[in-house]
Amino acid sequence: MPADLILHERNALALDGVCKDGLGLAGHGRLGERGLDGVKIVAVGQLDEVKAERAELGGQIAKAHDLVVRAVDLEPIVVDDDGQVVELIVRGSHVSLPDLTLLALAVADEVTTAEDIHGPWSDPIRVNGVGFDASLFHDDDGRKYLVQQTWDHREYHHAFDGITLTEFDTETMQLKPETARNIYNGTEVKLVEGPHLYKINGYYYLFAAQGGTVYTHQEVVARSKTLDELSFETEPDGPFITNFDTPYLEIQKQGHGALVDTPSGEWYYASLCGRPWTHENQCCIDPRGYCTLGRETAIQKVYWDEEGWPRIEGGHGGKVLVDAPKDAIKTDAPLDHSMHDEFDTEKLHNEWNTLRVPFTDAMGTTGDGKLTLRGQGSLSNKHELSLVAKRWQAFNFDASVKVSYNPFSYQQMAGLTNFYNDKHWSFAFITWNEKNGRVIEVAQCNRGGYTSFLRDDAIPVPDGADVWFRTKVRKQTYTYEYSFDGENYKEIPVTLDASILSDDYVLQSYGGFFTGAFVGMACVDYAGYNTVAEFRSFDYKEYED
């Protein structure tokens, strides 16, 4: 299995299956086995106070379960009545889950249930708000536990206050607060989060992330014979995985993942990662690089040492190429994510995303061969914004779209954007100025500072003409082009630094984000007149490095 075939978090691997073996394995499962009659799904996450590492762009989703999965990092857990457990690791869009008779969705703060994954769903039941990154552990004695990062707001304490374990009552669908205890504080690296518990050969193994999703990121393993308070000891000669001291490896930031074993007894670990690049005149160690594709997913093979500790094959930095399981079933997965959209349906393609809220009539409509956007706030507006975009999924690509727009004010704009968040974006657009009427301008927002590049040299648009915009992204830099006939493009003489749209650049001034960059269409009318732009024939074409 090539580890350099790295997927976005929303396409991350669903690896686990049902386990009924002699290993005494609870809280975990095996690949590929079925037979799930009368089981329950419990998915754990957090909806309110979602961490900064959650994507700012919320996808358009066709299925109810995808709506929840896109909003938070979910851990669907399949549980049968005799205590054997499956844990399906789902990080985003997926095709289907096993046939189930009863489903329950537990979300760190609330629980809601349904007989079918498509609903209807019950009213939510409050659970707790102790911390984020919650997951469920199902012990072999039948008890169920919520394991989660613990948040401490007190400014004189560290905000990450260890891992809390609390027993969960499936009859009342409530936690038992009197059972809550801190089972692990992590190491001096700090920022312990993303916990998963497994029971293997009589030991409880705790996997947890540390160091934050930056180049100090790591996964640490601890174990205990009991679930008593602070009873877990950290794996010696750790961490389990980190790329902090492997700066030359193509894959970086590994950690915050989950353990799986296959029907033939092989072990793997799937986790988030990043693939940074650097400018030619920069050192690859400091700065380590820029991840314009955001958080992605990698897989590594695991073995167990003589003392019963899990280890990564090839050392704690992992490998770029990893052998597939002996019993793997081939799954077709495209290496090229190129797409074309004629906007001929009443719903947006699943690749499209909007900012924080779903696509509604307030933003516009789609169908009949066009996407219509109503002008709202600027691209720096966090709440009223007509933006439809898709993720960058390759280092090199072209994206183009035809735009029809008739502004009558410089406060009105419509065009093609490369977007990270409200403080980091660029925009090639049709607008209006006093000199030439309708014109083409290119602007950039860098750390909240706005720059117009063409100014008085903005390109006049002929009367009655539409404009085709195209952006060419080439890993380290990107440009914009325009055409009045869709055939002959002219490059706008502005070359932009792609690193400004990377997780790592944004982190320097604006907290931790991990979405990567997006490309798409936007219509702005902060004058408040809701002028309408029409977009046709969006094309996204990827190229090899």
JSON list of C-alpha atoms in Angstrom, two decimals, residues 39-45 65 68 74-79 97 100-108 110-123 125 127 136 138 168-174:
[
{"chain": "A", "resi": 39, "resn": "VAL", "atom": "CA", "xyz": [-25.94, -4.02, 16.83]},
{"chain": "A", "resi": 40, "resn": "LYS", "atom": "CA", "xyz": [-25.80, -0.39, 17.82]},
{"chain": "A", "resi": 41, "resn": "ILE", "atom": "CA", "xyz": [-23.68, 2.44, 16.43]},
{"chain": "A", "resi": 42, "resn": "VAL", "atom": "CA", "xyz": [-22.46, 5.05, 18.86]},
{"chain": "A", "resi": 43, "resn": "ALA", "atom": "CA", "xyz": [-20.53, 7.96, 17.36]},
{"chain": "A", "resi": 44, "resn": "VAL", "atom": "CA", "xyz": [-18.60, 10.31, 19.58]},
{"chain": "A", "resi": 45, "resn": "GLY", "atom": "CA", "xyz": [-17.55, 13.86, 18.85]},
{"chain": "A", "resi": 65, "resn": "HIS", "atom": "CA", "xyz": [-24.66, 11.06, 8.72]},
{"chain": "A", "resi": 68, "resn": "VAL", "atom": "CA", "xyz": [-22.41, 15.21, 11.36]},
{"chain": "A", "resi": 74, "resn": "LEU", "atom": "CA", "xyz": [-16.49, 11.19, 14.66]},
{"chain": "A", "resi": 75, "resn": "GLU", "atom": "CA", "xyz": [-15.64, 7.76, 15.96]},
{"chain": "A", "resi": 76, "resn": "PRO", "atom": "CA", "xyz": [-18.52, 5.40, 15.01]},
{"chain": "A", "resi": 77, "resn": "ILE", "atom": "CA", "xyz": [-18.45, 2.40, 17.32]},
{"chain": "A", "resi": 78, "resn": "VAL", "atom": "CA", "xyz": [-20.37, -0.76, 16.52]},
{"chain": "A", "resi": 79, "resn": "VAL", "atom": "CA", "xyz": [-21.29, -2.78, 19.60]},
{"chain": "A", "resi": 97, "resn": "LEU", "atom": "CA", "xyz": [-21.71, 1.61, 7.05]},
{"chain": "A", "resi": 100, "resn": "LEU", "atom": "CA", "xyz": [-27.68, -1.85, 11.43]},
{"chain": "A", "resi": 101, "resn": "THR", "atom": "CA", "xyz": [-30.91, -2.16, 13.35]},
{"chain": "A", "resi": 102, "resn": "LEU", "atom": "CA", "xyz": [-30.37, 0.60, 15.89]},
{"chain": "A", "resi": 103, "resn": "LEU", "atom": "CA", "xyz": [-28.14, 3.65, 15.77]},
{"chain": "A", "resi": 104, "resn": "ALA", "atom": "CA", "xyz": [-27.19, 6.07, 18.51]},
{"chain": "A", "resi": 105, "resn": "LEU", "atom": "CA", "xyz": [-25.08, 9.16, 18.00]},
{"chain": "A", "resi": 106, "resn": "ALA", "atom": "CA", "xyz": [-23.27, 10.29, 21.13]},
{"chain": "A", "resi": 107, "resn": "VAL", "atom": "CA", "xyz": [-21.64, 13.70, 20.83]},
{"chain": "A", "resi": 108, "resn": "ALA", "atom": "CA", "xyz": [-19.40, 14.68, 23.76]},
{"chain": "A", "resi": 110, "resn": "GLU", "atom": "CA", "xyz": [-25.25, 15.47, 23.64]},
{"chain": "A", "resi": 111, "resn": "VAL", "atom": "CA", "xyz": [-26.72, 12.14, 22.53]},
{"chain": "A", "resi": 112, "resn": "THR", "atom": "CA", "xyz": [-29.33, 11.60, 19.84]},
{"chain": "A", "resi": 113, "resn": "THR", "atom": "CA", "xyz": [-30.69, 8.29, 18.51]},
{"chain": "A", "resi": 114, "resn": "ALA", "atom": "CA", "xyz": [-32.35, 6.89, 15.41]},
{"chain": "A", "resi": 115, "resn": "GLU", "atom": "CA", "xyz": [-33.61, 3.54, 14.13]},
{"chain": "A", "resi": 116, "resn": "ASP", "atom": "CA", "xyz": [-32.02, 4.30, 10.76]},
{"chain": "A", "resi": 117, "resn": "ILE", "atom": "CA", "xyz": [-28.97, 6.40, 9.93]},
{"chain": "A", "resi": 118, "resn": "HIS", "atom": "CA", "xyz": [-31.10, 8.56, 7.62]},
{"chain": "A", "resi": 119, "resn": "GLY", "atom": "CA", "xyz": [-33.34, 9.49, 10.56]},
{"chain": "A", "resi": 120, "resn": "PRO", "atom": "CA", "xyz": [-35.57, 10.71, 11.94]},
{"chain": "A", "resi": 121, "resn": "TRP", "atom": "CA", "xyz": [-33.29, 11.54, 14.86]},
{"chain": "A", "resi": 122, "resn": "SER", "atom": "CA", "xyz": [-34.47, 12.07, 18.43]},
{"chain": "A", "resi": 123, "resn": "ASP", "atom": "CA", "xyz": [-34.10, 15.29, 20.38]},
{"chain": "A", "resi": 125, "resn": "ILE", "atom": "CA", "xyz": [-29.80, 14.46, 25.39]},
{"chain": "A", "resi": 127, "resn": "VAL", "atom": "CA", "xyz": [-24.06, 14.20, 28.23]},
{"chain": "A", "resi": 136, "resn": "LEU", "atom": "CA", "xyz": [-15.98, 5.28, 23.38]},
{"chain": "A", "resi": 138, "resn": "HIS", "atom": "CA", "xyz": [-16.19, -0.98, 25.45]},
{"chain": "A", "resi": 168, "resn": "PHE", "atom": "CA", "xyz": [-21.41, 5.48, 30.29]},
{"chain": "A", "resi": 169, "resn": "ASP", "atom": "CA", "xyz": [-24.82, 4.02, 31.19]},
{"chain": "A", "resi": 170, "resn": "THR", "atom": "CA", "xyz": [-26.51, 2.67, 28.04]},
{"chain": "A", "resi": 171, "resn": "GLU", "atom": "CA", "xyz": [-29.86, 2.33, 29.86]},
{"chain": "A", "resi": 172, "resn": "THR", "atom": "CA", "xyz": [-30.12, 6.01, 30.79]},
{"chain": "A", "resi": 173, "resn": "MET", "atom": "CA", "xyz": [-27.85, 7.23, 27.95]},
{"chain": "A", "resi": 174, "resn": "GLN", "atom": "CA", "xyz": [-26.01, 9.29, 30.55]}
]
